[in-house]
Amino acid sequence: MNMKYIKELYHNYDTEYLAQIAEKICFLNYGNKVFLRGLIEFSNECKMNCLYCGLRRDNKKLNRYLITPDKVIEIITKFYNFGFRSFVLQSGEFITYKIKDLCYIVENIKKKFNDIAITLSCGYFNKKELKILKENGVDRYLLRFETADSKLYSFLKNGLSLKKRIEMLYNLKELNYETGSGFMIGLPYETDEIILKNIKFCYDLKLDMIGIGPFIPNPDTPLGNLLITEFDKIVKITAILRIILPFSNIPATTASGTIEKLGREKLLKAGANVLMPNITPKEYKKNYLLYPNKICINEDFSHCINCLSKRLKKINRKISLDKGTSLNYILKKEGEYYVSC
Ligand code: SAM
Ligand code: SF4
Ligand code: FES
């Protein structure tokens, strides 16, 4: 896939047209199913200080919490009994939690239920740590590269190098994780060129899952007074990603539902095929505030699941609680199947 082709899609076609094609491609590969992942935000402690994020360590306004490993197992068990087979455990970068706590959760839950998929999204781990986690039963990992521009990445992450983040993504692939990554849209200093680089990078990595979403300024961070990007851009980028990566799982993210009332529906109609309802207990989720006005933090899960099934029905889609393994991950084992343009 060369950059010329991505550029052409981005500049020469309107969003509606791209979305129609992307929706058809998604339908061909995934039918009308939308995979649900139960998202557990098990701790908002974070040792990092990313300029854009409400969990950054210098944000003293946040009440910090962690959910104990046994309580996480209890939550997974409850939602397993409801029918969920795919769970995402997310947090800031560890302060109190340790790798052994994650291993304890995954080992014990996999002993109870061997038909589930566990995804982690906890920031940076080195290869040795990732190997231990994989051996203990973790199946998938989500680590956004945030931006493919190394200068901008360094600025947003206080001098950290993009190279190290990318190295981890390659380690995940080498260790046979189902690998997810992605980027934010509307970051400061972002240009169309950077957006095109982001898209190309998702393609080059042949990601199994691609999570993109708007950057939403948080007043309790140094980037609090910036503007939110226009929603149409997010729809267009989602559609292009579906067209160039037809077999990947693409979530319609919560951030998109936050800045646009029907945001998740619009992304599903532009090629997305995953939703990640928040199953964190209500008393904690109000403190996992990456950005303001986050949706679903005052609602119980029972409210959200009814809301989601009604919303999906309106766009002729239906909930699937299956593990929802990425076709990209399954097909990869069968050899190269990408057409180069
Ligand atoms: N700590 C881990 C990490 O950084 O990879 C995982 C949790 S972090 C909260 C998950 C994602 O939230 C980040 O990858 C980032 O893209 C997104 N995020 C953080 N602050 C945001 C904001 N203000 N607006 C939109 N997304 C944001
Ligand atoms: Fe921490 Fe992740 Fe937020 Fe950065 S984006 S401050 S690593 S939770
Ligand atoms: Fe939570 Fe609609 S999905 S209120």
Short mmCIF file of C-alpha atoms and ligand atoms in Angstrom, two decimals:
data_model
loop_
_atom_site.label_atom_id
_atom_site.label_comp_id
_atom_site.label_asym_id
_atom_site.label_seq_id
_atom_site.Cartn_x
_atom_site.Cartn_y
_atom_site.Cartn_z
CA MET A 1 0.00 0.00 0.00
CA ASN A 2 1.63 3.21 -1.01
CA MET A 3 1.00 6.62 0.46
CA LYS A 4 -0.32 7.90 -2.88
CA TYR A 5 -3.36 5.63 -2.61
CA ILE A 6 -4.15 6.68 0.98
CA LYS A 7 -3.69 10.35 0.02
CA GLU A 8 -6.09 9.94 -2.87
CA LEU A 9 -8.76 8.40 -0.66
CA TYR A 10 -8.33 11.17 1.92
CA HIS A 11 -8.32 14.15 -0.42
CA ASN A 12 -10.38 13.13 -3.46
CA TYR A 13 -13.44 11.39 -2.03
CA ASP A 14 -16.15 12.66 0.24
CA THR A 15 -16.87 11.06 3.59
CA GLU A 16 -20.31 9.75 2.69
CA TYR A 17 -19.01 7.85 -0.33
CA LEU A 18 -16.10 6.32 1.59
CA ALA A 19 -18.41 5.38 4.48
CA GLN A 20 -20.78 3.54 2.12
CA ILE A 21 -17.94 1.45 0.70
CA ALA A 22 -16.46 0.82 4.16
CA GLU A 23 -19.82 -0.32 5.54
CA LYS A 24 -20.17 -2.81 2.68
CA ILE A 25 -16.66 -4.19 3.27
CA CYS A 26 -17.38 -4.55 6.97
CA PHE A 27 -20.63 -6.36 6.20
CA LEU A 28 -18.89 -8.78 3.81
CA ASN A 29 -16.35 -9.75 6.48
CA TYR A 30 -18.23 -9.42 9.76
CA GLY A 31 -21.93 -9.44 8.76
CA ASN A 32 -24.22 -7.28 10.88
CA LYS A 33 -22.57 -8.33 14.15
CA VAL A 34 -21.04 -5.78 16.50
CA PHE A 35 -18.67 -7.38 18.99
CA LEU A 36 -18.95 -6.16 22.58
CA ARG A 37 -15.91 -6.00 24.86
CA GLY A 38 -16.56 -5.53 28.57
CA LEU A 39 -14.24 -2.69 29.62
CA ILE A 40 -12.96 -2.70 33.22
CA GLU A 41 -11.03 0.42 34.21
CA PHE A 42 -9.33 -1.24 37.15
CA SER A 43 -7.12 1.66 38.29
CA ASN A 44 -6.72 5.36 37.52
CA GLU A 45 -3.29 5.58 39.14
CA CYS A 46 -0.62 6.56 36.63
CA LYS A 47 3.05 7.28 36.91
CA MET A 48 3.11 9.08 33.53
CA ASN A 49 2.32 12.70 32.84
CA CYS A 50 0.99 12.78 29.25
CA LEU A 51 -0.05 16.35 28.43
CA TYR A 52 -3.47 15.34 27.06
CA CYS A 53 -4.79 12.94 29.71
CA GLY A 54 -6.81 13.50 32.87
CA LEU A 55 -5.11 10.57 34.61
CA ARG A 56 -1.67 12.26 34.40
CA ARG A 57 0.19 12.14 37.70
CA ASP A 58 0.16 15.94 38.18
CA ASN A 59 -3.64 16.06 38.13
CA LYS A 60 -4.25 16.36 41.86
CA LYS A 61 -8.01 16.87 41.40
CA LEU A 62 -8.65 13.23 40.65
CA ASN A 63 -9.59 10.74 43.38
CA ARG A 64 -7.26 7.84 42.72
CA TYR A 65 -8.52 4.25 43.08
CA LEU A 66 -7.65 0.70 42.32
CA ILE A 67 -9.91 -2.33 42.15
CA THR A 68 -8.32 -5.34 43.84
CA PRO A 69 -7.46 -8.41 41.73
CA ASP A 70 -10.14 -10.50 43.49
CA LYS A 71 -12.76 -7.84 42.79
CA VAL A 72 -11.71 -7.76 39.10
CA ILE A 73 -12.20 -11.55 38.97
CA GLU A 74 -15.63 -11.08 40.55
CA ILE A 75 -16.63 -8.49 37.92
CA ILE A 76 -15.46 -10.72 35.05
CA THR A 77 -17.38 -13.67 36.55
CA LYS A 78 -20.57 -11.62 36.81
CA PHE A 79 -20.36 -10.50 33.18
CA TYR A 80 -19.30 -13.96 31.97
CA ASN A 81 -22.58 -15.21 33.44
CA PHE A 82 -24.36 -12.46 31.53
CA GLY A 83 -22.78 -13.85 28.33
CA PHE A 84 -19.65 -11.74 27.73
CA ARG A 85 -16.64 -13.63 26.35
CA SER A 86 -14.30 -10.70 25.75
CA PHE A 87 -12.89 -8.38 28.41
CA VAL A 88 -10.53 -5.41 28.32
CA LEU A 89 -8.60 -4.48 31.46
CA GLN A 90 -7.41 -0.88 31.29
CA SER A 91 -5.43 1.39 33.63
CA GLY A 92 -2.78 4.06 33.88
CA GLU A 93 0.86 2.97 34.03
CA PHE A 94 1.43 1.00 37.21
CA ILE A 95 2.29 2.46 40.61
CA THR A 96 0.65 0.13 43.14
CA TYR A 97 -0.47 -2.65 40.80
CA LYS A 98 2.22 -5.17 39.81
CA ILE A 99 2.58 -7.61 36.93
CA LYS A 100 2.06 -10.45 39.39
CA ASP A 101 -1.39 -9.01 40.20
CA LEU A 102 -2.33 -9.12 36.51
CA CYS A 103 -0.99 -12.66 36.24
CA TYR A 104 -3.07 -13.63 39.28
CA ILE A 105 -6.24 -12.24 37.66
CA VAL A 106 -5.68 -13.84 34.27
CA GLU A 107 -4.47 -17.21 35.54
CA ASN A 108 -7.42 -17.59 37.91
CA ILE A 109 -10.05 -16.38 35.49
CA LYS A 110 -8.74 -18.65 32.74
CA LYS A 111 -8.89 -21.61 35.15
CA LYS A 112 -12.59 -20.83 35.65
CA PHE A 113 -13.45 -20.02 32.04
CA ASN A 114 -11.38 -21.22 29.10
CA ASP A 115 -13.53 -19.65 26.40
CA ILE A 116 -12.81 -15.98 27.00
CA ALA A 117 -10.35 -13.46 25.59
CA ILE A 118 -8.50 -11.04 27.84
CA THR A 119 -7.13 -7.80 26.44
CA LEU A 120 -4.80 -5.56 28.43
CA SER A 121 -4.36 -1.83 27.95
CA CYS A 122 -2.01 -0.63 30.68
CA GLY A 123 0.73 1.20 28.80
CA TYR A 124 4.35 0.20 28.37
CA PHE A 125 5.83 -3.20 29.30
CA ASN A 126 9.16 -4.63 28.13
CA LYS A 127 9.42 -7.84 26.12
CA LYS A 128 10.22 -10.02 29.13
CA GLU A 129 7.15 -8.72 30.97
CA LEU A 130 4.95 -9.20 27.91
CA LYS A 131 6.19 -12.78 27.61
CA ILE A 132 5.24 -13.50 31.23
CA LEU A 133 1.79 -12.00 30.72
CA LYS A 134 1.23 -14.03 27.56
CA GLU A 135 2.33 -17.24 29.27
CA ASN A 136 -0.18 -16.53 32.02
CA GLY A 137 -3.05 -16.27 29.56
CA VAL A 138 -3.32 -12.69 28.25
CA ASP A 139 -4.55 -12.87 24.64
CA ARG A 140 -4.60 -9.33 23.33
CA TYR A 141 -2.99 -5.95 23.95
CA LEU A 142 -4.06 -2.40 23.08
CA LEU A 143 -1.38 0.25 22.92
CA ARG A 144 -2.13 3.31 20.83
CA PHE A 145 0.90 4.93 19.21
CA GLU A 146 -1.15 8.17 19.62
CA THR A 147 0.61 9.92 16.69
CA ALA A 148 3.09 8.65 14.10
CA ASP A 149 4.97 11.95 14.25
CA SER A 150 7.96 11.45 16.53
CA LYS A 151 8.37 15.15 17.44
CA LEU A 152 4.72 15.52 18.39
CA TYR A 153 4.81 12.23 20.32
CA SER A 154 7.80 13.42 22.34
CA PHE A 155 6.11 16.74 23.07
CA LEU A 156 2.92 15.05 24.29
CA LYS A 157 4.78 12.48 26.39
CA ASN A 158 7.45 14.69 27.95
CA GLY A 159 10.41 13.57 25.88
CA LEU A 160 9.59 9.86 25.54
CA SER A 161 10.52 8.30 22.21
CA LEU A 162 7.99 6.99 19.72
CA LYS A 163 10.58 4.38 18.76
CA LYS A 164 10.18 2.67 22.12
CA ARG A 165 6.38 2.56 21.77
CA ILE A 166 6.72 1.06 18.29
CA GLU A 167 9.24 -1.46 19.54
CA MET A 168 6.62 -2.67 22.02
CA LEU A 169 4.07 -3.07 19.21
CA TYR A 170 6.54 -5.24 17.29
CA ASN A 171 7.25 -7.23 20.47
CA LEU A 172 3.52 -7.88 20.86
CA LYS A 173 3.34 -9.19 17.33
CA GLU A 174 6.39 -11.35 17.80
CA LEU A 175 4.87 -12.85 20.95
CA ASN A 176 1.71 -13.64 19.00
CA TYR A 177 -0.59 -11.24 20.82
CA GLU A 178 -3.65 -10.06 18.96
CA THR A 179 -2.28 -6.55 18.61
CA GLY A 180 -4.22 -3.31 18.74
CA SER A 181 -3.10 0.25 18.34
CA GLY A 182 -4.27 3.55 16.94
CA PHE A 183 -4.19 7.29 17.37
CA MET A 184 -6.01 10.41 18.47
CA ILE A 185 -7.40 12.90 15.98
CA GLY A 186 -7.23 16.65 16.55
CA LEU A 187 -4.03 16.81 18.58
CA PRO A 188 -2.20 20.15 18.67
CA TYR A 189 0.20 20.73 15.76
CA GLU A 190 -1.47 17.91 13.80
CA THR A 191 -1.42 18.35 10.02
CA ASP A 192 -3.06 16.37 7.21
CA GLU A 193 0.36 14.92 6.54
CA ILE A 194 0.55 13.55 10.08
CA ILE A 195 -2.96 12.09 9.75
CA LEU A 196 -1.92 10.33 6.53
CA LYS A 197 1.19 9.02 8.28
CA ASN A 198 -0.99 7.70 11.12
CA ILE A 199 -3.22 5.83 8.67
CA LYS A 200 -0.25 4.40 6.75
CA PHE A 201 1.34 3.31 9.99
CA CYS A 202 -1.77 1.29 10.95
CA TYR A 203 -1.49 -0.40 7.57
CA ASP A 204 2.25 -1.07 7.86
CA LEU A 205 1.72 -2.65 11.27
CA LYS A 206 -1.13 -4.80 9.87
CA LEU A 207 -2.98 -4.21 13.13
CA ASP A 208 -5.54 -6.72 14.35
CA MET A 209 -7.46 -3.96 16.14
CA ILE A 210 -7.45 -0.24 15.40
CA GLY A 211 -8.68 2.23 18.00
CA ILE A 212 -8.95 5.83 16.92
CA GLY A 213 -10.87 8.72 18.43
CA PRO A 214 -10.98 12.45 18.91
CA PHE A 215 -8.63 14.19 21.29
CA ILE A 216 -10.93 15.83 23.86
CA PRO A 217 -9.28 18.68 25.78
CA ASN A 218 -9.42 18.25 29.55
CA PRO A 219 -9.35 21.51 31.55
CA ASP A 220 -7.30 19.79 34.26
CA THR A 221 -4.39 19.23 31.84
CA PRO A 222 -1.93 21.57 30.08
CA LEU A 223 -3.84 21.14 26.78
CA GLY A 224 -7.19 22.03 28.32
CA ASN A 225 -8.09 25.04 26.21
CA LEU A 226 -7.78 23.56 22.72
CA LEU A 227 -10.65 22.90 20.32
CA ILE A 228 -12.18 19.52 19.40
CA THR A 229 -11.77 18.35 15.81
CA GLU A 230 -14.79 18.19 13.48
CA PHE A 231 -16.54 14.82 13.64
CA ASP A 232 -16.63 14.30 9.88
CA LYS A 233 -12.85 13.80 9.90
CA ILE A 234 -13.16 10.89 12.33
CA VAL A 235 -15.81 9.25 10.15
CA LYS A 236 -13.65 9.68 7.05
CA ILE A 237 -10.54 8.23 8.71
CA THR A 238 -12.52 5.27 10.08
CA ALA A 239 -13.85 4.53 6.59
CA ILE A 240 -10.38 4.70 5.03
CA LEU A 241 -8.98 2.37 7.68
CA ARG A 242 -11.75 -0.16 6.99
CA ILE A 243 -11.08 0.05 3.24
CA ILE A 244 -7.35 -0.56 3.58
CA LEU A 245 -7.58 -3.03 6.50
CA PRO A 246 -10.72 -5.00 5.67
CA PHE A 247 -10.19 -7.75 8.26
CA SER A 248 -9.23 -5.74 11.34
CA ASN A 249 -11.49 -5.09 14.31
CA ILE A 250 -12.33 -1.39 14.55
CA PRO A 251 -14.12 -0.05 17.64
CA ALA A 252 -16.52 2.86 17.60
CA THR A 253 -14.96 4.49 20.65
CA THR A 254 -16.53 6.11 23.70
CA ALA A 255 -14.71 9.39 22.97
CA SER A 256 -16.52 9.54 19.62
CA GLY A 257 -19.86 8.99 21.37
CA THR A 258 -18.91 11.78 23.76
CA ILE A 259 -18.38 14.54 21.21
CA GLU A 260 -21.26 13.53 18.90
CA LYS A 261 -24.65 12.25 20.07
CA LEU A 262 -24.86 9.58 17.37
CA GLY A 263 -21.09 9.31 17.03
CA ARG A 264 -20.83 5.58 17.65
CA GLU A 265 -23.62 4.82 15.17
CA LYS A 266 -21.96 7.00 12.53
CA LEU A 267 -18.68 5.13 12.93
CA LEU A 268 -20.41 1.75 12.80
CA LYS A 269 -21.96 2.90 9.55
CA ALA A 270 -18.48 3.78 8.29
CA GLY A 271 -16.89 0.37 8.87
CA ALA A 272 -16.46 0.01 12.65
CA ASN A 273 -17.55 -3.34 14.15
CA VAL A 274 -16.77 -3.22 17.90
CA LEU A 275 -18.19 -1.44 20.96
CA MET A 276 -16.61 -1.38 24.40
CA PRO A 277 -19.31 -0.85 27.03
CA ASN A 278 -17.94 0.15 30.38
CA ILE A 279 -18.57 -2.55 33.01
CA THR A 280 -16.51 -0.85 35.73
CA PRO A 281 -18.63 -0.48 38.90
CA LYS A 282 -20.32 2.93 39.04
CA GLU A 283 -18.49 4.06 42.19
CA TYR A 284 -15.15 3.87 40.32
CA LYS A 285 -15.90 4.84 36.75
CA LYS A 286 -16.70 8.46 37.59
CA ASN A 287 -13.01 8.84 38.52
CA TYR A 288 -11.61 7.41 35.29
CA LEU A 289 -11.89 10.82 33.70
CA LEU A 290 -9.54 11.09 30.74
CA TYR A 291 -11.62 13.97 29.40
CA PRO A 292 -14.78 15.84 30.45
CA ASN A 293 -18.40 14.84 29.74
CA LYS A 294 -17.56 11.17 29.21
CA ILE A 295 -20.72 9.25 28.37
CA CYS A 296 -22.17 6.36 30.39
CA ILE A 297 -20.47 7.17 33.71
CA ASN A 298 -23.71 7.85 35.57
CA GLU A 299 -25.60 4.94 34.02
CA ASP A 300 -25.73 1.34 35.23
CA PHE A 301 -24.67 -1.38 32.85
CA SER A 302 -28.27 -2.61 32.52
CA HIS A 303 -29.24 0.83 31.19
CA CYS A 304 -26.31 0.89 28.72
CA ILE A 305 -26.92 -2.59 27.31
CA ASN A 306 -30.57 -1.73 26.60
CA CYS A 307 -29.51 1.58 25.11
CA LEU A 308 -26.92 -0.12 22.88
CA SER A 309 -29.23 -2.83 21.60
CA LYS A 310 -31.87 -0.22 20.68
CA ARG A 311 -29.29 1.96 18.96
CA LEU A 312 -27.90 -1.01 17.00
CA LYS A 313 -31.36 -2.14 15.92
CA LYS A 314 -31.95 1.29 14.38
CA ILE A 315 -28.92 0.82 12.11
CA ASN A 316 -29.65 -2.87 11.33
CA ARG A 317 -26.85 -4.23 13.44
CA LYS A 318 -26.93 -6.63 16.38
CA ILE A 319 -24.90 -7.30 19.49
CA SER A 320 -22.50 -10.24 19.56
CA LEU A 321 -21.01 -11.28 22.90
CA ASP A 322 -18.59 -13.74 21.23
CA LYS A 323 -14.84 -13.54 21.71
CA GLY A 324 -14.76 -11.77 18.36
CA THR A 325 -11.24 -12.66 17.29
CA SER A 326 -9.91 -10.37 14.57
CA LEU A 327 -10.09 -11.97 11.11
CA ASN A 328 -6.79 -10.24 10.49
CA TYR A 329 -5.24 -12.34 13.26
CA ILE A 330 -6.84 -15.56 12.02
CA LEU A 331 -5.99 -15.03 8.34
CA LYS A 332 -2.43 -13.87 9.02
CA LYS A 333 -1.55 -17.41 9.90
CA GLU A 334 -2.62 -18.47 6.43
CA GLY A 335 -0.10 -16.24 4.63
CA GLU A 336 0.00 -12.87 2.96
CA TYR A 337 -3.42 -11.76 1.76
CA TYR A 338 -3.01 -8.01 1.35
CA VAL A 339 -3.21 -6.57 -2.10
CA SER A 340 -0.58 -3.95 -2.70
CA CYS A 341 -1.78 -0.81 -4.40
N1 SAM B 1 -2.24 4.15 30.14
C1 SAM B 1 -2.43 3.39 28.97
C2 SAM B 1 -1.88 4.11 27.75
O1 SAM B 1 -1.64 5.31 27.82
O2 SAM B 1 -1.70 3.42 26.73
C3 SAM B 1 -3.87 2.97 28.73
C4 SAM B 1 -4.91 3.89 29.25
S1 SAM B 1 -5.01 5.43 28.39
C5 SAM B 1 -6.15 6.31 29.37
C6 SAM B 1 -5.98 4.95 26.94
C7 SAM B 1 -6.07 5.96 25.84
O3 SAM B 1 -6.83 7.08 26.25
C8 SAM B 1 -4.78 6.55 25.37
O4 SAM B 1 -4.11 5.69 24.49
C9 SAM B 1 -5.23 7.87 24.70
O5 SAM B 1 -5.28 7.74 23.28
C10 SAM B 1 -6.65 8.06 25.26
N2 SAM B 1 -6.80 9.40 25.86
C11 SAM B 1 -6.17 9.90 26.92
N3 SAM B 1 -6.53 11.19 27.12
C12 SAM B 1 -7.42 11.51 26.16
C13 SAM B 1 -8.14 12.69 25.81
N4 SAM B 1 -8.00 13.81 26.50
N5 SAM B 1 -8.98 12.64 24.75
C14 SAM B 1 -9.13 11.49 24.05
N6 SAM B 1 -8.48 10.34 24.32
C15 SAM B 1 -7.62 10.36 25.36
FE1 SF4 B 2 -1.21 7.60 32.01
FE2 SF4 B 2 -2.11 6.45 29.75
FE3 SF4 B 2 -3.12 8.79 30.64
FE4 SF4 B 2 -0.64 8.74 29.69
S1 SF4 B 2 -2.55 8.28 28.52
S2 SF4 B 2 -1.30 9.77 31.58
S3 SF4 B 2 0.05 6.72 30.36
S4 SF4 B 2 -3.27 6.82 31.61
FE1 FES B 3 -24.50 4.04 28.01
FE2 FES B 3 -26.28 4.73 25.97
S1 FES B 3 -24.67 3.24 25.96
S2 FES B 3 -26.22 5.43 28.09
#
